[in-house]
Amino acid sequence: MAIWQARQAVEKEVDASIRLVLQLITLGIADAPSLQHVDDLSRLTALRQTRHLNIQIKKANGQLVHFAGEQQPIHPEDMPPAWFIRWVKSDYPEVEHSLTTQDGEALTLVIKAQPLDEITEVWQESVSFFTSISLLTLLTFIAVNLVLNKSLKAIAAIVDALRMIETGQYRYQLPKFATAEFDTIASAINHMTVELEKARQENRALTQHSLAIQEEERQRLSQELHDEFGQSLTAIKVMAVTAAQQNPGASKITATITEICDHLIQVLRSMMQQLHPLVLTELGLKATLEDMVDHWSERNPNLDLRIHCCDEVDELDKNVTRQVFRVIQESLTNVIRHANAERVAIDLKLLEPENALQLTVEDDGQGCDLQNLNRGFGLRGMKERVRSLEGEFNLQSEPGKGTVITAWIPLS
């Protein structure tokens, strides 16, 4: 398209130049008082600067006298490429005008097109035009790229925020964006995270309250069983032993009563341990955990059960103590029921710099596939207990490689 327009422009310019020069020469000769000899045409040299044309006088003997026009461009280095000249240049007409001097000599005025200057100008204009278009395209591309990158960064920030929200990090807030649409989305997401955080705090408070009521009820039941049921069974046993001593014939009956009482006492102690171990209140968390480990070790002699617990855990808050005990209790229950493990290691320690409590329960059992894990109430309960203390609960397991439960609980 550009080549065609350049070709048309050159043709129009050359045609207009030929017509103009021909009229000027004709008028100049008509105004002259006489044209006696060919040398009188020397005034045509005033047209030497005529652009796009080559003016010559052809004598009767065929000799050509050049008067005006450039054979080559003034600056050859400015010439356009040969391919551009071939595409733009066309066949231009050659104009001849007959003249006769007073001495009868016949002359022919020959005007030929010399469009190289015009083609050069068209080339320079085309180069300038395409350079301007290229620069404009480049600037447009840069501007679009900057706007697009800015939009993509905003979208990426929003997507990252949604992913963080998906993991439960509701305190994260998106920054303000320069684009009004993105800023509106960010404001809506920030408002949503604030509401979600409020709901989580309310749920956490409700969970803590429910767990506290549950533990208080367990403690009360445990105490009542100890005070009432335990004492009654002890009294029955004492009376049975006394009866056996006073009436030897009743030894068989009293032996049965004693056996039943021993069984009920054992069941009672187990129930009290499950409801709320009194040693937890009387001796602290460390002694309770060690007692529980001894209890499980006696019931499972093939299980190598070890615990490492620092003394400072006995100074923890009652709520933290109860929840940590229940998490460890549930962990051991899951190991015994599902893991088929040979070794279990429990590590409970205080992290001084972070002012936090870290719990690790690791076994070498059969493990599980977390992607296909059916999360029961036991695992959910452990997770919820840790979250109720604003802690973090993590479960790592692979088939055949055991399971590691880690809980991190802030103490501030």
Coordinates of C-alpha atoms in Angstrom, one line a residue:
M1 CA 0.0 0.0 0.0
A2 CA 2.8 2.4 0.9
I3 CA 4.7 1.5 -2.3
W4 CA 1.6 2.2 -4.4
Q5 CA 1.0 5.5 -2.8
A6 CA 4.7 6.5 -3.2
R7 CA 4.5 5.5 -6.9
Q8 CA 1.3 7.6 -7.5
A9 CA 2.9 10.6 -5.7
V10 CA 6.1 10.4 -7.8
E11 CA 4.1 10.2 -11.1
K12 CA 1.9 13.2 -10.1
E13 CA 4.9 15.3 -9.1
V14 CA 6.9 14.5 -12.3
D15 CA 3.9 15.2 -14.5
A16 CA 3.3 18.5 -12.8
S17 CA 7.0 19.5 -13.2
I18 CA 7.0 18.6 -16.9
R19 CA 3.9 20.7 -17.6
L20 CA 5.2 23.7 -15.6
V21 CA 8.6 23.7 -17.2
L22 CA 7.1 23.4 -20.7
Q23 CA 4.9 26.3 -20.1
L24 CA 7.7 28.4 -18.7
I25 CA 10.0 27.7 -21.7
T26 CA 7.2 28.3 -24.2
L27 CA 6.3 31.7 -22.5
G28 CA 10.0 32.6 -22.3
I29 CA 10.6 32.0 -26.0
A30 CA 7.4 33.8 -27.0
D31 CA 8.4 36.9 -25.0
A32 CA 11.9 37.0 -26.6
P33 CA 12.3 39.6 -29.3
S34 CA 14.2 37.2 -31.6
L35 CA 15.7 33.7 -31.6
Q36 CA 18.4 34.0 -34.1
H37 CA 20.7 31.2 -33.1
V38 CA 20.8 28.2 -30.8
D39 CA 23.2 30.0 -28.5
D40 CA 20.4 32.5 -27.7
L41 CA 18.8 29.6 -25.8
S42 CA 21.5 29.9 -23.1
R43 CA 19.0 31.6 -20.8
L44 CA 17.4 28.2 -20.3
T45 CA 20.3 27.5 -18.0
A46 CA 18.3 29.5 -15.4
L47 CA 16.2 26.3 -15.2
R48 CA 19.2 24.4 -14.0
Q49 CA 17.7 24.0 -10.6
T50 CA 14.6 22.5 -12.0
R51 CA 13.7 19.4 -10.0
H52 CA 12.7 16.0 -11.4
L53 CA 13.5 17.0 -15.1
N54 CA 16.3 16.8 -17.6
I55 CA 16.1 19.6 -20.3
Q56 CA 18.0 19.3 -23.6
I57 CA 18.1 20.9 -27.1
K58 CA 18.4 18.5 -30.0
K59 CA 19.9 20.0 -33.2
A60 CA 19.1 18.9 -36.7
N61 CA 22.3 16.9 -36.9
G62 CA 21.3 14.9 -33.7
Q63 CA 23.7 16.7 -31.3
L64 CA 22.2 17.2 -27.8
V65 CA 22.9 20.3 -25.8
H66 CA 22.1 19.9 -22.0
F67 CA 20.7 22.9 -20.4
A68 CA 19.0 22.0 -17.1
G69 CA 18.5 19.1 -14.7
E70 CA 20.8 16.9 -12.6
Q71 CA 22.0 13.7 -14.0
Q72 CA 22.6 12.2 -10.6
P73 CA 21.4 13.3 -7.1
I74 CA 23.4 15.9 -5.3
H75 CA 24.1 13.5 -2.4
P76 CA 24.4 9.9 -3.7
E77 CA 24.6 8.6 -0.1
D78 CA 21.0 9.7 0.3
M79 CA 19.8 7.5 -2.5
P80 CA 17.1 5.0 -1.6
P81 CA 17.7 1.3 -2.0
A82 CA 17.6 -0.1 -5.5
W83 CA 14.5 -2.3 -4.8
F84 CA 12.6 0.8 -3.7
I85 CA 13.5 2.6 -6.9
R86 CA 12.4 -0.4 -9.0
W87 CA 9.0 -0.6 -7.3
V88 CA 8.3 3.1 -7.3
K89 CA 9.7 4.1 -10.7
S90 CA 7.6 3.7 -13.8
D91 CA 7.7 4.7 -17.5
Y92 CA 7.4 8.4 -17.7
P93 CA 6.6 10.3 -20.9
E94 CA 9.4 12.2 -22.8
V95 CA 8.1 15.6 -24.1
E96 CA 9.5 17.1 -27.3
H97 CA 8.8 20.7 -28.4
S98 CA 9.9 22.0 -31.9
L99 CA 11.6 25.4 -32.3
T100 CA 12.9 27.3 -35.3
T101 CA 15.5 30.0 -35.2
Q102 CA 15.4 33.1 -37.5
D103 CA 18.2 31.7 -39.6
G104 CA 16.0 28.6 -40.3
E105 CA 17.7 26.1 -38.1
A106 CA 15.2 23.5 -36.7
L107 CA 15.6 22.6 -33.1
T108 CA 13.8 20.2 -30.8
L109 CA 13.4 20.9 -27.1
V110 CA 13.5 17.5 -25.2
I111 CA 12.2 17.3 -21.6
K112 CA 12.8 14.0 -19.8
A113 CA 11.7 12.9 -16.4
Q114 CA 14.4 12.6 -13.8
P115 CA 12.3 11.4 -10.8
L116 CA 15.3 10.2 -8.6
D117 CA 15.1 13.3 -6.4
E118 CA 11.4 12.8 -5.9
I119 CA 11.8 9.1 -5.2
T120 CA 14.5 10.0 -2.7
E121 CA 12.1 12.4 -1.0
V122 CA 9.4 9.8 -0.9
W123 CA 11.8 7.3 0.5
Q124 CA 12.9 9.7 3.2
E125 CA 9.2 10.5 4.0
S126 CA 8.4 6.8 4.1
V127 CA 11.4 6.1 6.4
S128 CA 10.3 8.9 8.7
F129 CA 6.7 7.7 8.6
F130 CA 7.5 4.1 9.4
T131 CA 10.0 5.2 12.0
S132 CA 7.3 7.3 13.6
I133 CA 4.9 4.3 13.3
S134 CA 7.5 2.0 14.8
L135 CA 8.2 4.3 17.7
L136 CA 4.5 4.9 18.3
T137 CA 3.9 1.1 18.2
L138 CA 6.9 0.6 20.6
L139 CA 5.6 3.2 23.0
T140 CA 2.1 1.7 22.8
F141 CA 3.5 -1.7 23.5
I142 CA 5.5 -0.4 26.4
A143 CA 2.5 1.4 27.8
V144 CA 0.2 -1.7 27.4
N145 CA 2.9 -3.9 28.8
L146 CA 3.3 -1.7 31.9
V147 CA -0.5 -1.6 32.4
L148 CA -0.8 -5.3 31.8
N149 CA 2.1 -6.1 34.2
K150 CA 0.5 -3.9 36.8
S151 CA -2.8 -5.7 36.4
L152 CA -1.1 -9.1 36.5
K153 CA 0.8 -8.2 39.6
A154 CA -2.5 -7.0 41.2
I155 CA -4.2 -10.2 40.2
A156 CA -1.3 -12.3 41.5
A157 CA -1.5 -10.5 44.8
I158 CA -5.2 -11.2 45.1
V159 CA -4.8 -14.9 44.2
D160 CA -2.0 -15.3 46.8
A161 CA -4.2 -13.6 49.4
L162 CA -7.1 -16.0 48.6
R163 CA -4.7 -19.0 48.9
M164 CA -3.6 -17.7 52.3
I165 CA -7.2 -17.3 53.3
E166 CA -7.9 -20.8 52.2
T167 CA -5.3 -22.0 54.7
G168 CA -7.0 -20.1 57.5
Q169 CA -4.7 -17.0 57.6
Y170 CA -7.6 -14.6 58.1
R171 CA -5.4 -11.8 59.5
Y172 CA -3.7 -11.1 56.1
Q173 CA -4.8 -7.8 54.5
L174 CA -4.4 -6.8 50.9
P175 CA -2.7 -3.5 50.2
K176 CA -4.4 -0.6 48.3
F177 CA -4.2 -0.8 44.5
A178 CA -4.0 2.2 42.2
T179 CA -6.7 0.7 39.9
A180 CA -10.1 1.4 41.3
E181 CA -11.5 -2.0 40.3
F182 CA -8.8 -4.0 41.9
D183 CA -8.9 -1.8 45.0
T184 CA -12.6 -2.5 45.3
I185 CA -12.0 -6.3 45.1
A186 CA -9.2 -5.9 47.7
S187 CA -11.4 -4.0 50.0
A188 CA -14.1 -6.7 49.7
I189 CA -11.6 -9.4 50.4
N190 CA -10.2 -7.5 53.4
H191 CA -13.7 -7.1 54.8
M192 CA -14.4 -10.8 54.3
T193 CA -11.1 -11.8 56.1
V194 CA -12.0 -9.5 59.1
E195 CA -15.4 -11.1 59.4
L196 CA -13.9 -14.6 59.1
E197 CA -11.4 -13.7 61.8
K198 CA -14.2 -12.5 64.0
A199 CA -16.2 -15.7 63.4
R200 CA -13.1 -17.8 64.1
Q201 CA -12.5 -15.9 67.4
E202 CA -16.1 -16.4 68.4
N203 CA -15.9 -20.1 67.5
R204 CA -12.6 -20.5 69.4
A205 CA -14.1 -18.8 72.5
L206 CA -17.1 -21.1 72.2
T207 CA -14.9 -24.1 71.8
Q208 CA -12.8 -23.2 74.8
H209 CA -15.9 -22.6 76.9
S210 CA -17.3 -26.0 75.8
L211 CA -14.1 -27.8 76.5
A212 CA -13.8 -26.1 79.9
I213 CA -17.3 -27.1 80.8
Q214 CA -16.6 -30.6 79.6
E215 CA -13.4 -30.9 81.7
E216 CA -15.1 -29.4 84.8
E217 CA -17.9 -31.9 84.4
R218 CA -15.5 -34.8 84.0
Q219 CA -13.6 -33.6 87.1
R220 CA -16.8 -33.4 89.1
L221 CA -17.8 -36.9 88.0
S222 CA -14.4 -38.3 88.7
Q223 CA -14.5 -36.8 92.2
E224 CA -17.9 -38.1 92.9
L225 CA -17.0 -41.6 91.7
H226 CA -14.0 -41.5 93.9
D227 CA -15.8 -40.1 97.0
E228 CA -19.0 -42.2 96.7
F229 CA -18.5 -45.2 94.5
G230 CA -15.0 -45.9 95.6
Q231 CA -15.7 -45.5 99.3
S232 CA -18.8 -47.7 99.0
L233 CA -16.9 -50.5 97.3
T234 CA -14.1 -50.3 99.8
A235 CA -16.7 -50.6 102.6
I236 CA -18.2 -53.7 101.0
K237 CA -14.8 -55.2 100.7
V238 CA -14.0 -54.5 104.3
M239 CA -17.3 -56.0 105.5
A240 CA -16.7 -59.1 103.3
V241 CA -13.3 -59.7 104.8
T242 CA -14.7 -59.2 108.3
A243 CA -17.5 -61.6 107.6
A244 CA -15.0 -64.2 106.3
Q245 CA -13.1 -64.0 109.6
Q246 CA -16.2 -64.3 111.8
N247 CA -18.0 -67.0 109.8
P248 CA -15.7 -69.5 108.1
G249 CA -18.6 -71.0 106.3
A250 CA -19.1 -67.8 104.3
S251 CA -15.6 -67.7 102.9
K252 CA -16.7 -68.7 99.5
I253 CA -19.3 -65.9 99.3
T254 CA -17.0 -63.3 100.7
A255 CA -14.3 -64.4 98.3
T256 CA -16.7 -63.8 95.4
I257 CA -17.6 -60.4 96.9
T258 CA -14.0 -59.5 97.2
E259 CA -13.2 -60.5 93.7
I260 CA -16.1 -58.4 92.4
C261 CA -15.1 -55.4 94.5
D262 CA -11.5 -55.7 93.1
H263 CA -12.9 -55.7 89.6
L264 CA -15.2 -52.8 90.2
I265 CA -12.3 -50.8 91.8
Q266 CA -10.1 -51.5 88.7
V267 CA -12.9 -50.4 86.4
L268 CA -13.5 -47.4 88.5
R269 CA -9.9 -46.3 88.4
S270 CA -9.9 -46.8 84.6
M271 CA -13.0 -44.6 84.3
M272 CA -11.6 -42.0 86.5
Q273 CA -8.4 -42.0 84.5
Q274 CA -10.4 -41.5 81.3
L275 CA -12.7 -38.8 82.7
H276 CA -10.2 -36.7 84.6
P277 CA -7.0 -38.2 86.2
L278 CA -6.8 -36.9 89.7
V279 CA -3.0 -37.0 89.5
L280 CA -3.3 -34.2 86.9
T281 CA -4.7 -31.9 89.4
E282 CA -2.7 -33.1 92.4
L283 CA 0.8 -33.8 90.9
G284 CA 0.8 -31.9 87.6
L285 CA 1.1 -32.7 83.9
K286 CA 4.5 -34.4 83.9
A287 CA 3.6 -37.0 86.5
T288 CA 0.2 -37.6 84.8
L289 CA 1.9 -38.3 81.4
E290 CA 4.4 -40.6 83.0
D291 CA 1.6 -42.5 84.8
M292 CA -0.3 -42.8 81.5
V293 CA 2.8 -44.0 79.7
D294 CA 3.3 -46.7 82.4
H295 CA -0.3 -47.7 82.1
W296 CA -0.1 -48.1 78.3
S297 CA 3.2 -49.9 78.5
E298 CA 1.8 -52.4 81.0
R299 CA -1.2 -53.1 78.7
N300 CA 1.1 -53.3 75.6
P301 CA 4.4 -54.9 76.6
N302 CA 5.5 -55.2 72.9
L303 CA 5.3 -51.4 72.4
D304 CA 8.4 -49.4 73.2
L305 CA 6.8 -46.2 74.6
R306 CA 9.1 -43.4 75.7
I307 CA 8.4 -39.9 76.9
H308 CA 10.6 -36.8 77.4
C309 CA 9.0 -34.0 79.3
C310 CA 10.6 -31.0 81.0
D311 CA 9.6 -30.1 84.6
E312 CA 8.5 -26.6 83.6
V313 CA 5.3 -28.0 82.0
D314 CA 3.8 -28.3 85.6
E315 CA 3.6 -24.5 85.7
L316 CA 1.4 -24.2 82.7
D317 CA -2.1 -22.8 82.7
K318 CA -4.9 -25.3 83.7
N319 CA -6.6 -25.0 80.3
V320 CA -3.3 -25.6 78.4
T321 CA -2.5 -28.5 80.7
R322 CA -5.9 -30.2 80.1
Q323 CA -5.8 -29.7 76.4
V324 CA -2.2 -31.0 76.0
F325 CA -3.0 -34.0 78.1
R326 CA -6.1 -34.9 75.9
V327 CA -4.1 -34.5 72.7
I328 CA -1.4 -36.9 73.9
Q329 CA -4.0 -39.3 75.2
E330 CA -5.9 -39.3 71.9
S331 CA -2.6 -39.7 70.0
L332 CA -1.6 -42.8 72.0
T333 CA -5.1 -44.2 71.5
N334 CA -4.8 -43.8 67.8
V335 CA -1.3 -45.4 67.8
I336 CA -2.6 -48.5 69.7
R337 CA -5.7 -48.9 67.6
H338 CA -4.4 -48.2 64.1
A339 CA -0.7 -47.8 63.7
N340 CA 0.7 -51.3 64.6
A341 CA 3.8 -49.5 65.8
E342 CA 6.7 -50.9 67.7
R343 CA 8.1 -47.6 69.0
V344 CA 6.4 -44.4 70.1
A345 CA 8.3 -41.3 71.2
I346 CA 6.6 -38.3 73.0
D347 CA 8.5 -35.1 73.3
L348 CA 7.1 -32.1 75.2
K349 CA 9.2 -29.1 75.7
L350 CA 9.1 -25.3 76.2
L351 CA 10.6 -23.0 73.6
E352 CA 12.1 -20.1 75.5
P353 CA 12.7 -17.6 72.7
E354 CA 9.3 -18.1 71.2
N355 CA 7.6 -18.5 74.6
A356 CA 5.7 -21.5 73.2
L357 CA 5.1 -25.1 74.0
Q358 CA 6.0 -27.8 71.4
L359 CA 4.6 -31.3 71.4
T360 CA 5.8 -34.1 69.1
V361 CA 4.4 -37.6 69.0
E362 CA 6.2 -39.9 66.6
D363 CA 5.7 -43.6 65.8
D364 CA 7.2 -46.1 63.3
G365 CA 3.8 -47.7 62.4
Q366 CA 2.2 -48.3 59.1
G367 CA 1.4 -44.7 58.4
C368 CA -1.3 -43.5 56.1
D369 CA -2.0 -41.6 52.9
L370 CA -3.0 -38.1 53.9
Q371 CA -4.8 -37.5 50.6
N372 CA -7.2 -40.4 51.3
L373 CA -7.3 -40.1 55.0
N374 CA -10.7 -40.3 56.6
R375 CA -10.4 -37.7 59.3
G376 CA -12.3 -39.0 62.2
F377 CA -13.5 -37.2 65.3
G378 CA -10.3 -38.1 67.2
L379 CA -8.1 -36.3 64.8
R380 CA -10.5 -33.4 64.5
G381 CA -10.8 -33.1 68.3
M382 CA -7.0 -32.9 68.6
K383 CA -6.8 -30.3 65.9
E384 CA -9.6 -28.3 67.5
R385 CA -8.1 -28.4 70.9
V386 CA -4.8 -27.0 69.6
R387 CA -6.5 -24.3 67.6
S388 CA -8.6 -23.4 70.7
L389 CA -5.2 -22.4 72.2
E390 CA -4.4 -20.3 69.1
G391 CA -1.8 -23.0 68.2
E392 CA -0.8 -24.9 65.1
F393 CA -1.4 -28.6 64.5
N394 CA 0.4 -30.5 61.9
L395 CA 0.2 -34.2 60.8
Q396 CA 2.8 -35.8 58.6
S397 CA 2.5 -39.4 57.4
E398 CA 3.3 -41.7 54.5
P399 CA 2.3 -45.3 54.0
G400 CA 4.9 -47.5 55.6
K401 CA 6.9 -44.6 57.1
G402 CA 5.0 -43.9 60.3
T403 CA 3.3 -40.8 61.6
V404 CA 4.5 -37.6 63.2
I405 CA 2.1 -35.3 65.0
T406 CA 3.4 -31.8 65.9
A407 CA 1.6 -29.2 67.9
W408 CA 2.9 -25.6 68.6
I409 CA 1.1 -23.6 71.2
P410 CA 1.9 -20.0 72.2
L411 CA 2.0 -19.3 75.9
S412 CA 1.6 -15.6 75.9

